[in-house]
PDB file of C-alpha atoms in Angstrom:
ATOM      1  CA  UNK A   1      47.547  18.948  31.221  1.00  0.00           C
ATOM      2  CA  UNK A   2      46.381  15.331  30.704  1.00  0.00           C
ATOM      3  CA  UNK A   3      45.197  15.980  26.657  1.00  0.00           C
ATOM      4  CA  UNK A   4      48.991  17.764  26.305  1.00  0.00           C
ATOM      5  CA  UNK A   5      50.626  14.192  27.752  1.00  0.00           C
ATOM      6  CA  UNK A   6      48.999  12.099  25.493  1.00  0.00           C
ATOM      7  CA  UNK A   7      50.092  13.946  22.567  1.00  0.00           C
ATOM      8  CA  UNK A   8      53.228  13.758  23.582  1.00  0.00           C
ATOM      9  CA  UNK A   9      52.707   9.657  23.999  1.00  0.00           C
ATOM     10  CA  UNK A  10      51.483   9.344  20.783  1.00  0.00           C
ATOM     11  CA  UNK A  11      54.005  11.330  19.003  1.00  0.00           C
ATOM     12  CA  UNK A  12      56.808   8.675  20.938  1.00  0.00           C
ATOM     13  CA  UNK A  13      55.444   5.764  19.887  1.00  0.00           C
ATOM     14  CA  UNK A  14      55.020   6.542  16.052  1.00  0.00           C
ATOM     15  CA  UNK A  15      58.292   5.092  14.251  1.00  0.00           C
ATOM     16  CA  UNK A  16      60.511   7.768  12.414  1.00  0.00           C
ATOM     17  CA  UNK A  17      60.166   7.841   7.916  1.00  0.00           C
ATOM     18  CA  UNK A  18      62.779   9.636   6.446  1.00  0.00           C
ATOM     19  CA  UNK A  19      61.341  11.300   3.733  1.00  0.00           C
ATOM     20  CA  UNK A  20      64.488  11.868   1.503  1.00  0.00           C
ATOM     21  CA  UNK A  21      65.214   8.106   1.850  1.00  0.00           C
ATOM     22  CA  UNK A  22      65.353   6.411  -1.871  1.00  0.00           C
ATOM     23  CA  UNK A  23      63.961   3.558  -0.285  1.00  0.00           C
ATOM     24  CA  UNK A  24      60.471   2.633  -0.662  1.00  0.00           C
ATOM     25  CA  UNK A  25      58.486   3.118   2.736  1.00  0.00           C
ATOM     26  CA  UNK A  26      55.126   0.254   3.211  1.00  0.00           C
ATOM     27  CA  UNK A  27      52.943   1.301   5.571  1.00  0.00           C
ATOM     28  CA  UNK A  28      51.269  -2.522   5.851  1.00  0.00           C
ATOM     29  CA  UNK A  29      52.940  -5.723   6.068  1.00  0.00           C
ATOM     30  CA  UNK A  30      49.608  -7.149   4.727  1.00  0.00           C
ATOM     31  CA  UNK A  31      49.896  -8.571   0.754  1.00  0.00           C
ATOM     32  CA  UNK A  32      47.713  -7.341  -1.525  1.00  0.00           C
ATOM     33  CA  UNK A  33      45.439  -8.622  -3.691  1.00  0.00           C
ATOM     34  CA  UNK A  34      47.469  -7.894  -7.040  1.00  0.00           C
ATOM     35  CA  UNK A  35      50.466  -9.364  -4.928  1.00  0.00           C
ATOM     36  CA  UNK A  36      48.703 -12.715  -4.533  1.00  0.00           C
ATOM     37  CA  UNK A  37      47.449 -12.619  -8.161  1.00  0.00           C
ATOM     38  CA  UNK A  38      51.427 -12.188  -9.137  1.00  0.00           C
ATOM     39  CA  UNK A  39      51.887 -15.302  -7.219  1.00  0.00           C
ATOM     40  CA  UNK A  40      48.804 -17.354  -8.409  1.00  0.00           C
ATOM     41  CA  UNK A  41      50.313 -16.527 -12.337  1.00  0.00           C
ATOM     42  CA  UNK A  42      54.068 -17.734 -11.267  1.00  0.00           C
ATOM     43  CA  UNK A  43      55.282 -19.174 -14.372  1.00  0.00           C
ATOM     44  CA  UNK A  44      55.990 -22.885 -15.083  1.00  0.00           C
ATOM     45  CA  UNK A  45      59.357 -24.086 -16.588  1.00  0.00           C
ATOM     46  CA  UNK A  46      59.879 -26.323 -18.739  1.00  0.00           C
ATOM     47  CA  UNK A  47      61.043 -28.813 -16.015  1.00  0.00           C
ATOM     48  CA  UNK A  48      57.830 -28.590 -13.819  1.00  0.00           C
ATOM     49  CA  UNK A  49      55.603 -28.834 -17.285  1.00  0.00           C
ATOM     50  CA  UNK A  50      57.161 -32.402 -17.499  1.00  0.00           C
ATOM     51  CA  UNK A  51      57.177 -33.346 -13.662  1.00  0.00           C
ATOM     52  CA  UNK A  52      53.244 -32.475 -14.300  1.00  0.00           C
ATOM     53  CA  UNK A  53      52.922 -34.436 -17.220  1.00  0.00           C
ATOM     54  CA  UNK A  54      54.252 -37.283 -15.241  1.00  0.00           C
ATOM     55  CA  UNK A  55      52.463 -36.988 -12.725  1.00  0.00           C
ATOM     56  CA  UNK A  56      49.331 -37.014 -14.432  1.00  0.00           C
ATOM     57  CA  UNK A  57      49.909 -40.579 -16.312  1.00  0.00           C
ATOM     58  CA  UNK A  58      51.212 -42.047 -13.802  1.00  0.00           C
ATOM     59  CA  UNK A  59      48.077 -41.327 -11.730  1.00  0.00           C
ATOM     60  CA  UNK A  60      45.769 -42.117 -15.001  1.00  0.00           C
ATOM     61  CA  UNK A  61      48.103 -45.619 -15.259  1.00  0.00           C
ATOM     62  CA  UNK A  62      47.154 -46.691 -11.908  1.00  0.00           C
ATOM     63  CA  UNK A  63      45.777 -50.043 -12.294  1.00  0.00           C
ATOM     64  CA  UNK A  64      44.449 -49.745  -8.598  1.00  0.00           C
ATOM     65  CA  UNK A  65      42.461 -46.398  -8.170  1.00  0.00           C
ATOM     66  CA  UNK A  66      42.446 -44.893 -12.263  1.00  0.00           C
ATOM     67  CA  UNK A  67      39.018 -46.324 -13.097  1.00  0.00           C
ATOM     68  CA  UNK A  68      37.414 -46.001  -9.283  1.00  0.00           C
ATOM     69  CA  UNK A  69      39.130 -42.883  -8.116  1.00  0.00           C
ATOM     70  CA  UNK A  70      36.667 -39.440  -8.430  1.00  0.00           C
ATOM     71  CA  UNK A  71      38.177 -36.060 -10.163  1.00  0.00           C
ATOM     72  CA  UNK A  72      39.198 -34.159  -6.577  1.00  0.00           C
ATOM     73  CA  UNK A  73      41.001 -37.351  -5.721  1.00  0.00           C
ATOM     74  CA  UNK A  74      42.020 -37.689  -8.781  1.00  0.00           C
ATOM     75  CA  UNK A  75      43.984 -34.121  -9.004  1.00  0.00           C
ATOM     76  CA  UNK A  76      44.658 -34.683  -5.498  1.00  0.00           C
ATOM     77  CA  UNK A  77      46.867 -37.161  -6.361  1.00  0.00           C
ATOM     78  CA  UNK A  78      48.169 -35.644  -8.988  1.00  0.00           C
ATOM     79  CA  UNK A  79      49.225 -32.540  -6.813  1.00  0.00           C
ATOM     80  CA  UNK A  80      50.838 -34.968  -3.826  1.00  0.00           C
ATOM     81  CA  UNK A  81      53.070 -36.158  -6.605  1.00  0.00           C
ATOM     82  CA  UNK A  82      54.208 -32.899  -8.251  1.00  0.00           C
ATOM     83  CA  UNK A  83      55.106 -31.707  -4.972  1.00  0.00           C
ATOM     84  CA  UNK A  84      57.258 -35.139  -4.277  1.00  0.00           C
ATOM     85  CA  UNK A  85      59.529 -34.506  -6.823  1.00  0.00           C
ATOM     86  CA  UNK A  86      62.845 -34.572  -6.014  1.00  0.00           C
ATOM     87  CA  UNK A  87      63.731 -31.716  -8.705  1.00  0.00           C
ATOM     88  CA  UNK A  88      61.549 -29.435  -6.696  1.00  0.00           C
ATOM     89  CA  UNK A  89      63.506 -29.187  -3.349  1.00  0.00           C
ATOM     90  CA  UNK A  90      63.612 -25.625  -2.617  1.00  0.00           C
ATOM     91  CA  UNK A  91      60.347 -24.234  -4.879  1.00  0.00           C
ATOM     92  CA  UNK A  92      57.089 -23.079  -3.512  1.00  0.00           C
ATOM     93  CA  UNK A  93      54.685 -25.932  -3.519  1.00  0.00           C
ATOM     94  CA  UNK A  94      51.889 -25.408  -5.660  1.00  0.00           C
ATOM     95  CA  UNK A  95      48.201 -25.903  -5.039  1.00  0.00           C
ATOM     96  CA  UNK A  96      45.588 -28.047  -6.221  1.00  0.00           C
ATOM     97  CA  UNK A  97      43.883 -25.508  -8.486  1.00  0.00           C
ATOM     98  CA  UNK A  98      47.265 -24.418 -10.392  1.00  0.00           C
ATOM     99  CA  UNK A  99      47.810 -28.064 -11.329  1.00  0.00           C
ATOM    100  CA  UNK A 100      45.041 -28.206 -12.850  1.00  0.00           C
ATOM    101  CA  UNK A 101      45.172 -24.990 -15.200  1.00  0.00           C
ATOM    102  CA  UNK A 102      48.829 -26.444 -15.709  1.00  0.00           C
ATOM    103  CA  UNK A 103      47.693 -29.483 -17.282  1.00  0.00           C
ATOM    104  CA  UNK A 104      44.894 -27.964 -19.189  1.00  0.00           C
ATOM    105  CA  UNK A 105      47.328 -25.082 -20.939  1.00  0.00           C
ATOM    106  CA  UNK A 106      49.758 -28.290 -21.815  1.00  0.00           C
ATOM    107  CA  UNK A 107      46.855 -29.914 -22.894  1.00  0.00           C
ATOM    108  CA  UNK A 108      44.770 -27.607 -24.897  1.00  0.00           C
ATOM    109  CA  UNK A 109      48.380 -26.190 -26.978  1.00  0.00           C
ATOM    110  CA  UNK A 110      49.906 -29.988 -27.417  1.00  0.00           C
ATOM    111  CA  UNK A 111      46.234 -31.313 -28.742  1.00  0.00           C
ATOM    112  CA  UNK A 112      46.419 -28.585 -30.977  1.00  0.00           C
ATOM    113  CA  UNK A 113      49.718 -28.931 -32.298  1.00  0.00           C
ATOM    114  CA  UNK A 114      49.273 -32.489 -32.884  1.00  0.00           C
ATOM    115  CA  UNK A 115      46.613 -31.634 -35.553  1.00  0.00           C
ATOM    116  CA  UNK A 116      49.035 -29.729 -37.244  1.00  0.00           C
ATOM    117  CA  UNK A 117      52.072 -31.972 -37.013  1.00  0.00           C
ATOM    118  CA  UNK A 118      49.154 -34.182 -38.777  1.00  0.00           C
ATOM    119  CA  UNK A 119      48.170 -31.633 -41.383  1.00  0.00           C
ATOM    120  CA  UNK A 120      51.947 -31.123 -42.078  1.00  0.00           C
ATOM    121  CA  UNK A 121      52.020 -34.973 -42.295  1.00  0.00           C
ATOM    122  CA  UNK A 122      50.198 -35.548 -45.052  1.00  0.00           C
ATOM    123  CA  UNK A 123      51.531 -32.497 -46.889  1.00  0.00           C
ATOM    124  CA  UNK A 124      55.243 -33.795 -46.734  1.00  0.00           C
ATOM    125  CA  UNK A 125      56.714 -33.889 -50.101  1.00  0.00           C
ATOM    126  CA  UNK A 126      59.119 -36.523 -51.455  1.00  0.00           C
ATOM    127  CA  UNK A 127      63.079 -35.231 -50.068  1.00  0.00           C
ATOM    128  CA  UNK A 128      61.976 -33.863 -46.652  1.00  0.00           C
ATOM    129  CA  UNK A 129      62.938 -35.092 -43.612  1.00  0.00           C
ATOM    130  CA  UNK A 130      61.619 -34.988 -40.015  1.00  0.00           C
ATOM    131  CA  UNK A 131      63.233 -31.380 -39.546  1.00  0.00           C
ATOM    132  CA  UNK A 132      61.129 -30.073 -42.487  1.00  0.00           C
ATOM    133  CA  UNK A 133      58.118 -31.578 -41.649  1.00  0.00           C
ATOM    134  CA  UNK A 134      58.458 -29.912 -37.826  1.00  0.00           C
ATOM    135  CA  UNK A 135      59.035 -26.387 -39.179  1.00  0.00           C
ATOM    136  CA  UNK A 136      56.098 -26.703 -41.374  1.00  0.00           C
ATOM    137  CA  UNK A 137      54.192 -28.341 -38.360  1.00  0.00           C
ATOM    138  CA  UNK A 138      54.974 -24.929 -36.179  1.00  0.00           C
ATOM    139  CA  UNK A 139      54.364 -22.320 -39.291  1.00  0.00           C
ATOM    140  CA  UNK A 140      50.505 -24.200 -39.428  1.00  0.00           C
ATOM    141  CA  UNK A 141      50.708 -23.592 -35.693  1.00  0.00           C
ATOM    142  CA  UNK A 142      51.448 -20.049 -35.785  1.00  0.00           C
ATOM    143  CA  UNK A 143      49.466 -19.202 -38.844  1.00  0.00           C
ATOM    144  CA  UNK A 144      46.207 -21.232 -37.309  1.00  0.00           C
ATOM    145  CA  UNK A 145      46.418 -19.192 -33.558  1.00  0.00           C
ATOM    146  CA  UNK A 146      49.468 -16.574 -33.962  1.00  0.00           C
ATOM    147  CA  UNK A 147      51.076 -17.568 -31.216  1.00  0.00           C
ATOM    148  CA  UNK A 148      54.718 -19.674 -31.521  1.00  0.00           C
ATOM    149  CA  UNK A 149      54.200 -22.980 -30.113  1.00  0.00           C
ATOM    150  CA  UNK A 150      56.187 -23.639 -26.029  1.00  0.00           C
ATOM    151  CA  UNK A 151      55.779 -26.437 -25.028  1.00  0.00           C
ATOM    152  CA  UNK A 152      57.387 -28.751 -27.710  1.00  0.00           C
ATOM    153  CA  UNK A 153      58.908 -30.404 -24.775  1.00  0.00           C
ATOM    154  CA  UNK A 154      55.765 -31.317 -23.859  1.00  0.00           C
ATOM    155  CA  UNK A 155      54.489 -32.627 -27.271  1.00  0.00           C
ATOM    156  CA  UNK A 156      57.691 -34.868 -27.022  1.00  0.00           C
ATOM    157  CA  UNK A 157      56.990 -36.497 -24.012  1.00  0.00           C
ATOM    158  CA  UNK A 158      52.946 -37.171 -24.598  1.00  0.00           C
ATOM    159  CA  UNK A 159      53.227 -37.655 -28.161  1.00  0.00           C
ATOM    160  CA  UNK A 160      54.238 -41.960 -27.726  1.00  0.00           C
ATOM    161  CA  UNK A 161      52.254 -42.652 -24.606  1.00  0.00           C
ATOM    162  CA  UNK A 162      49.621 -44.877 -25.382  1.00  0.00           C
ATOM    163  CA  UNK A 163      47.199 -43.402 -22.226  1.00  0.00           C
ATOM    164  CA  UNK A 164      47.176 -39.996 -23.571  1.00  0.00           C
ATOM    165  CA  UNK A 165      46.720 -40.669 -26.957  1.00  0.00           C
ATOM    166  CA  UNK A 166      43.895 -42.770 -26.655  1.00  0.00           C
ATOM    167  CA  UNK A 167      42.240 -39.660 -24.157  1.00  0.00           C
ATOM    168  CA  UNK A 168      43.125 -37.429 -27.227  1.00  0.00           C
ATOM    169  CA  UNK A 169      41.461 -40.048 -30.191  1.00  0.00           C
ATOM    170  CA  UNK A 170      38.492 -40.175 -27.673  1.00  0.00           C
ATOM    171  CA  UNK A 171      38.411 -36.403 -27.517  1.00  0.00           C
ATOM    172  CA  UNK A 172      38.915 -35.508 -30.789  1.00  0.00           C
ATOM    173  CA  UNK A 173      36.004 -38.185 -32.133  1.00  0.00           C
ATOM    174  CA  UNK A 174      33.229 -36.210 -29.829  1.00  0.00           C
ATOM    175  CA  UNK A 175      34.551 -33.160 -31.291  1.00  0.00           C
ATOM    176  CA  UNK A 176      34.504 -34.200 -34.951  1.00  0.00           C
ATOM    177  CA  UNK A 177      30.852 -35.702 -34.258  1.00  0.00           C
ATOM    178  CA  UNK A 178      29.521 -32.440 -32.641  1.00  0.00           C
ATOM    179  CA  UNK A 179      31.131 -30.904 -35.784  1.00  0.00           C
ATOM    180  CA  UNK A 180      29.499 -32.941 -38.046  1.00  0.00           C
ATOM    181  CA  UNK A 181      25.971 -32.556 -36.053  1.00  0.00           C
ATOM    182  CA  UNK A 182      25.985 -28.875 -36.221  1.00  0.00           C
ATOM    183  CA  UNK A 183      26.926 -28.820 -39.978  1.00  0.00           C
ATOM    184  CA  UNK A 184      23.604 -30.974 -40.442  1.00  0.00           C
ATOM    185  CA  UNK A 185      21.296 -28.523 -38.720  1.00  0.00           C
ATOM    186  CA  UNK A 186      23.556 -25.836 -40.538  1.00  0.00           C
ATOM    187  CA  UNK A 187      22.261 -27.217 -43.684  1.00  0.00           C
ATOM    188  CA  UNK A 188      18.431 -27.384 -42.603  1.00  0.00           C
ATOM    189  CA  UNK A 189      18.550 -24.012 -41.297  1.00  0.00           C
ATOM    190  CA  UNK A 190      19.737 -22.597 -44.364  1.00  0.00           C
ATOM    191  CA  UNK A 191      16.850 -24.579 -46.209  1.00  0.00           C
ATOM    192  CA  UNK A 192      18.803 -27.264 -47.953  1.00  0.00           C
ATOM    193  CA  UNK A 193      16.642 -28.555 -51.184  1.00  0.00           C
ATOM    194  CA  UNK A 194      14.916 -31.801 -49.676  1.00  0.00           C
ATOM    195  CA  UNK A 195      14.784 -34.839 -51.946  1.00  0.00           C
ATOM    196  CA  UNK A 196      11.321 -35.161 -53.995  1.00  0.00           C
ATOM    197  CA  UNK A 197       9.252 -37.680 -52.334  1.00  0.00           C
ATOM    198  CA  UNK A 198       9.076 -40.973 -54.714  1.00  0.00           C
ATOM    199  CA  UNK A 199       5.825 -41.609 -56.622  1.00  0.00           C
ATOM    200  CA  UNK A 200       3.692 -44.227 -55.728  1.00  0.00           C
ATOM    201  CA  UNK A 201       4.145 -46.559 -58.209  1.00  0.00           C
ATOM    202  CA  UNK A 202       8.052 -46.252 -57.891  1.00  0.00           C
ATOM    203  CA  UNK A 203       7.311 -46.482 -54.550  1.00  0.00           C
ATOM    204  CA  UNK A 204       5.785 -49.867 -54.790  1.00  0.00           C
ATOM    205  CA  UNK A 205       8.254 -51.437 -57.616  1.00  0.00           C
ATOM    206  CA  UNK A 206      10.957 -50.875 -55.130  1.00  0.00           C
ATOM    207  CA  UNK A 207       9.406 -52.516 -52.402  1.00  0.00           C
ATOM    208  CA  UNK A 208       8.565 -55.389 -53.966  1.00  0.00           C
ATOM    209  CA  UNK A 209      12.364 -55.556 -55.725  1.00  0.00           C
ATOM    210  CA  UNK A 210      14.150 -58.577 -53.888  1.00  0.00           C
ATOM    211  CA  UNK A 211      17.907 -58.675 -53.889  1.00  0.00           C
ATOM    212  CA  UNK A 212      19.012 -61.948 -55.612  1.00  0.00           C
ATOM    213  CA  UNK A 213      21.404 -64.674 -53.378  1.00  0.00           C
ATOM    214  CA  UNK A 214      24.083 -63.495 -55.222  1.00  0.00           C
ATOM    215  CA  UNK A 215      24.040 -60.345 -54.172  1.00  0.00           C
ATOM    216  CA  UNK A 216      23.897 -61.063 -50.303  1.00  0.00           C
ATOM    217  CA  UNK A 217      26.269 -63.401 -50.629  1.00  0.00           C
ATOM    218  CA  UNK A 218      28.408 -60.516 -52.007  1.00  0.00           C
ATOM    219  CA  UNK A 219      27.447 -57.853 -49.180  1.00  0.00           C
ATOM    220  CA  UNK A 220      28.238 -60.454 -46.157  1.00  0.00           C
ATOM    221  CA  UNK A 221      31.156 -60.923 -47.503  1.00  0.00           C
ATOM    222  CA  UNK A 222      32.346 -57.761 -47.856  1.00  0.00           C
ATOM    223  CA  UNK A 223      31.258 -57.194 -44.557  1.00  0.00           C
ATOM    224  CA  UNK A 224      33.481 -59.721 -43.456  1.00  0.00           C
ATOM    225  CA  UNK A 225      36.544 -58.511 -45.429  1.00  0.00           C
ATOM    226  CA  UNK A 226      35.645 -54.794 -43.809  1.00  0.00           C
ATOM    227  CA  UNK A 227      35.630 -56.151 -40.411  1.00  0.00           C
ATOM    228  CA  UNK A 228      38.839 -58.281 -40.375  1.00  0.00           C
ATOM    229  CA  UNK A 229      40.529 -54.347 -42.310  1.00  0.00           C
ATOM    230  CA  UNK A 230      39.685 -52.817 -39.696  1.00  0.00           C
ATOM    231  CA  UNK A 231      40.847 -55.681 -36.617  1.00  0.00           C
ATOM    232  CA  UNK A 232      44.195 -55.444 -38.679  1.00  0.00           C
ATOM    233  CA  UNK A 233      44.590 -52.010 -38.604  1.00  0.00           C
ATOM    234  CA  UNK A 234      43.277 -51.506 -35.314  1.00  0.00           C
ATOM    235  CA  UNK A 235      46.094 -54.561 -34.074  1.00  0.00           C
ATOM    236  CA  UNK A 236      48.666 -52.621 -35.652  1.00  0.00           C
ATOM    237  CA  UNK A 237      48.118 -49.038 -33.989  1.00  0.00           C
ATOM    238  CA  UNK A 238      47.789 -50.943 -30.882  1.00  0.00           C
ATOM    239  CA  UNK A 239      51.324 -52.079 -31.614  1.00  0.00           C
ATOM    240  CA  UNK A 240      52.662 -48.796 -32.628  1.00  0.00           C
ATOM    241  CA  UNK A 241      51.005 -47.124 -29.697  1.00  0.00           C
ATOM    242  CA  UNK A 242      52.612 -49.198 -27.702  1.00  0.00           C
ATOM    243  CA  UNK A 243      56.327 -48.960 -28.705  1.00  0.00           C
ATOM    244  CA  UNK A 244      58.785 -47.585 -26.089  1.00  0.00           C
ATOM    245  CA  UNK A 245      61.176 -46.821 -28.585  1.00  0.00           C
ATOM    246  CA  UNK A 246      61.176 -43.436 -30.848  1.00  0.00           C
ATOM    247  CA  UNK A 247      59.199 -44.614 -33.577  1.00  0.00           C
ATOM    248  CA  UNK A 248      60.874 -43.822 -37.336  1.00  0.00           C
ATOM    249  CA  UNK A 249      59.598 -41.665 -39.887  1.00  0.00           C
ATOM    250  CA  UNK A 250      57.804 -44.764 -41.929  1.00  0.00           C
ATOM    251  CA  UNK A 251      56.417 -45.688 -38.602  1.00  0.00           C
ATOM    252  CA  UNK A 252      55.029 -42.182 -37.250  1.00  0.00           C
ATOM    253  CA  UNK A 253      53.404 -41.504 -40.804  1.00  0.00           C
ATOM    254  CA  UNK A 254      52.004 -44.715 -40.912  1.00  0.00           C
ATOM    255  CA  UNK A 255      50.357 -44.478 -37.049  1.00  0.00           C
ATOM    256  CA  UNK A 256      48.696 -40.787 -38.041  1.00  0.00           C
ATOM    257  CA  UNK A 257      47.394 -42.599 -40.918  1.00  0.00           C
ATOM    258  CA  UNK A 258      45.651 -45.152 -38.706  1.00  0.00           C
ATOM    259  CA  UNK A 259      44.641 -42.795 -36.133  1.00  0.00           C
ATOM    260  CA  UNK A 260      42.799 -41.157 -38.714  1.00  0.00           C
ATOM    261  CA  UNK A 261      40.999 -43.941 -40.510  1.00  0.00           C
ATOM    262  CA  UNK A 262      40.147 -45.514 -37.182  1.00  0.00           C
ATOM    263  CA  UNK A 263      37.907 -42.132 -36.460  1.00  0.00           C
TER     264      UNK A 263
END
């Protein structure tokens, strides 16, 4: 009699499914894990990619904390103002961690892009404007990773500021001296001809070979001449760099030039 009454308990208290319902029926109220990866992936728009980009130079610009400030801080700071915005009222907040892989996808694709606005630079012909020289720039783009470049918006906004392009030169210089470095030992792997060692009498005649004053005269001061070049050049970029307003054609060529003599 007992066993019969709980049966009849249970079967009360379980809630009614109506199986010709065209409604989907959840049997947990507890997300999933591929509902919590859909969320981590939520995609950015093209306003938050900017808020972000803000957000990170004004944080690198701070003349209080930049320099002394460690990298959770650092991001921590970063998120605290993404989340301030005032265009943001209303969104989901967004964590610490998806800032970060924010900023490194704007990054990593506007770095990239910037060597081919370069490339597309120097291979402007005489008649083309700054329209033809931009589709070429995104045609090297798509032919170099076959993907269509977006996040020009974000190329337009770092592409003047004088903080990130200085990160970018810096970057760009360890990556073109690790290039360099691994095209060396490329070339001693392979088993590169090595020069033939000098005799010994050549040997000595060379040693005992003095330059004449003229000639050191003439090496100091084209050391000089190099070394005020390059304080003139480096003066100028600094200027250009520098400029709030859009820069003009003459102007942008001329600063891509510098950027890459300066390497």
């Amino acid at each position: 009699m007992d066993t019969t009454s709980g049966f009849v308990n249970l079967l009360n208290n379980q809630s009614f499914v109506d199986l010709d319902s065209p409604e989907p029926v959840w049997f947990s109220t507890t997300p999933s894990s591929d509902q919590s990866a859909v969320k981590e992936r939520r995609k950015w728009s093209p306003i938050e990619d900017k808020i972000l980009i803000g957000a990170w130079l004004n944080t690198s610009k701070d003349p209080v904390v930049s320099n002394e400030q460690k990298v959770g801080a650092f991001w921590k700071r970063i998120q605290e103002y993404y989340n301030s915005s005032p265009q943001l009222v209303g969104t989901t907040p967004r964590e610490l961690g998806q800032c970060k892989q924010g900023w490194a996808r704007i990054n990593e694709q506007v770095c990239k892009f910037v060597e081919c606005f370069e490339a597309a630079m120097r291979e402007q012909r005489s008649g083309q404007n700054d329209d033809d020289v931009m589709k070429a720039a995104l045609d090297i783009f798509y032919n170099d990773y076959s993907i269509k470049l977006n996040l020009e918006h974000a190329w337009r906004e770092l592409r003047h500021d004088k903080k990130w392009c200085s990160t970018f030169l810096a970057k760009k210089t360890v990556k073109e001296k690790r290039k360099q470095t691994v095209e060396v030992d490329g070339e001693d792997e392979v088993g590169a001809a090595e020069p033939r060692p000098m005799g010994v009498k050549a040997s000595k005649t060379t040693s005992k070979r003095k330059k004449s004053g003229r000639e050191e005269e003439l090496e100091k001061l084209q050391g000089i001449l190099e070394k005020k070049d390059k304080i003139s050049k480096q003066k100028v970029l600094e200027l250009l760099l520098a400029k709030n307003d859009p820069l003009s054609q003459m102007e942008t060529s001329l600063k891509l030039k510098l950027m890459s003599e300066m390497l």
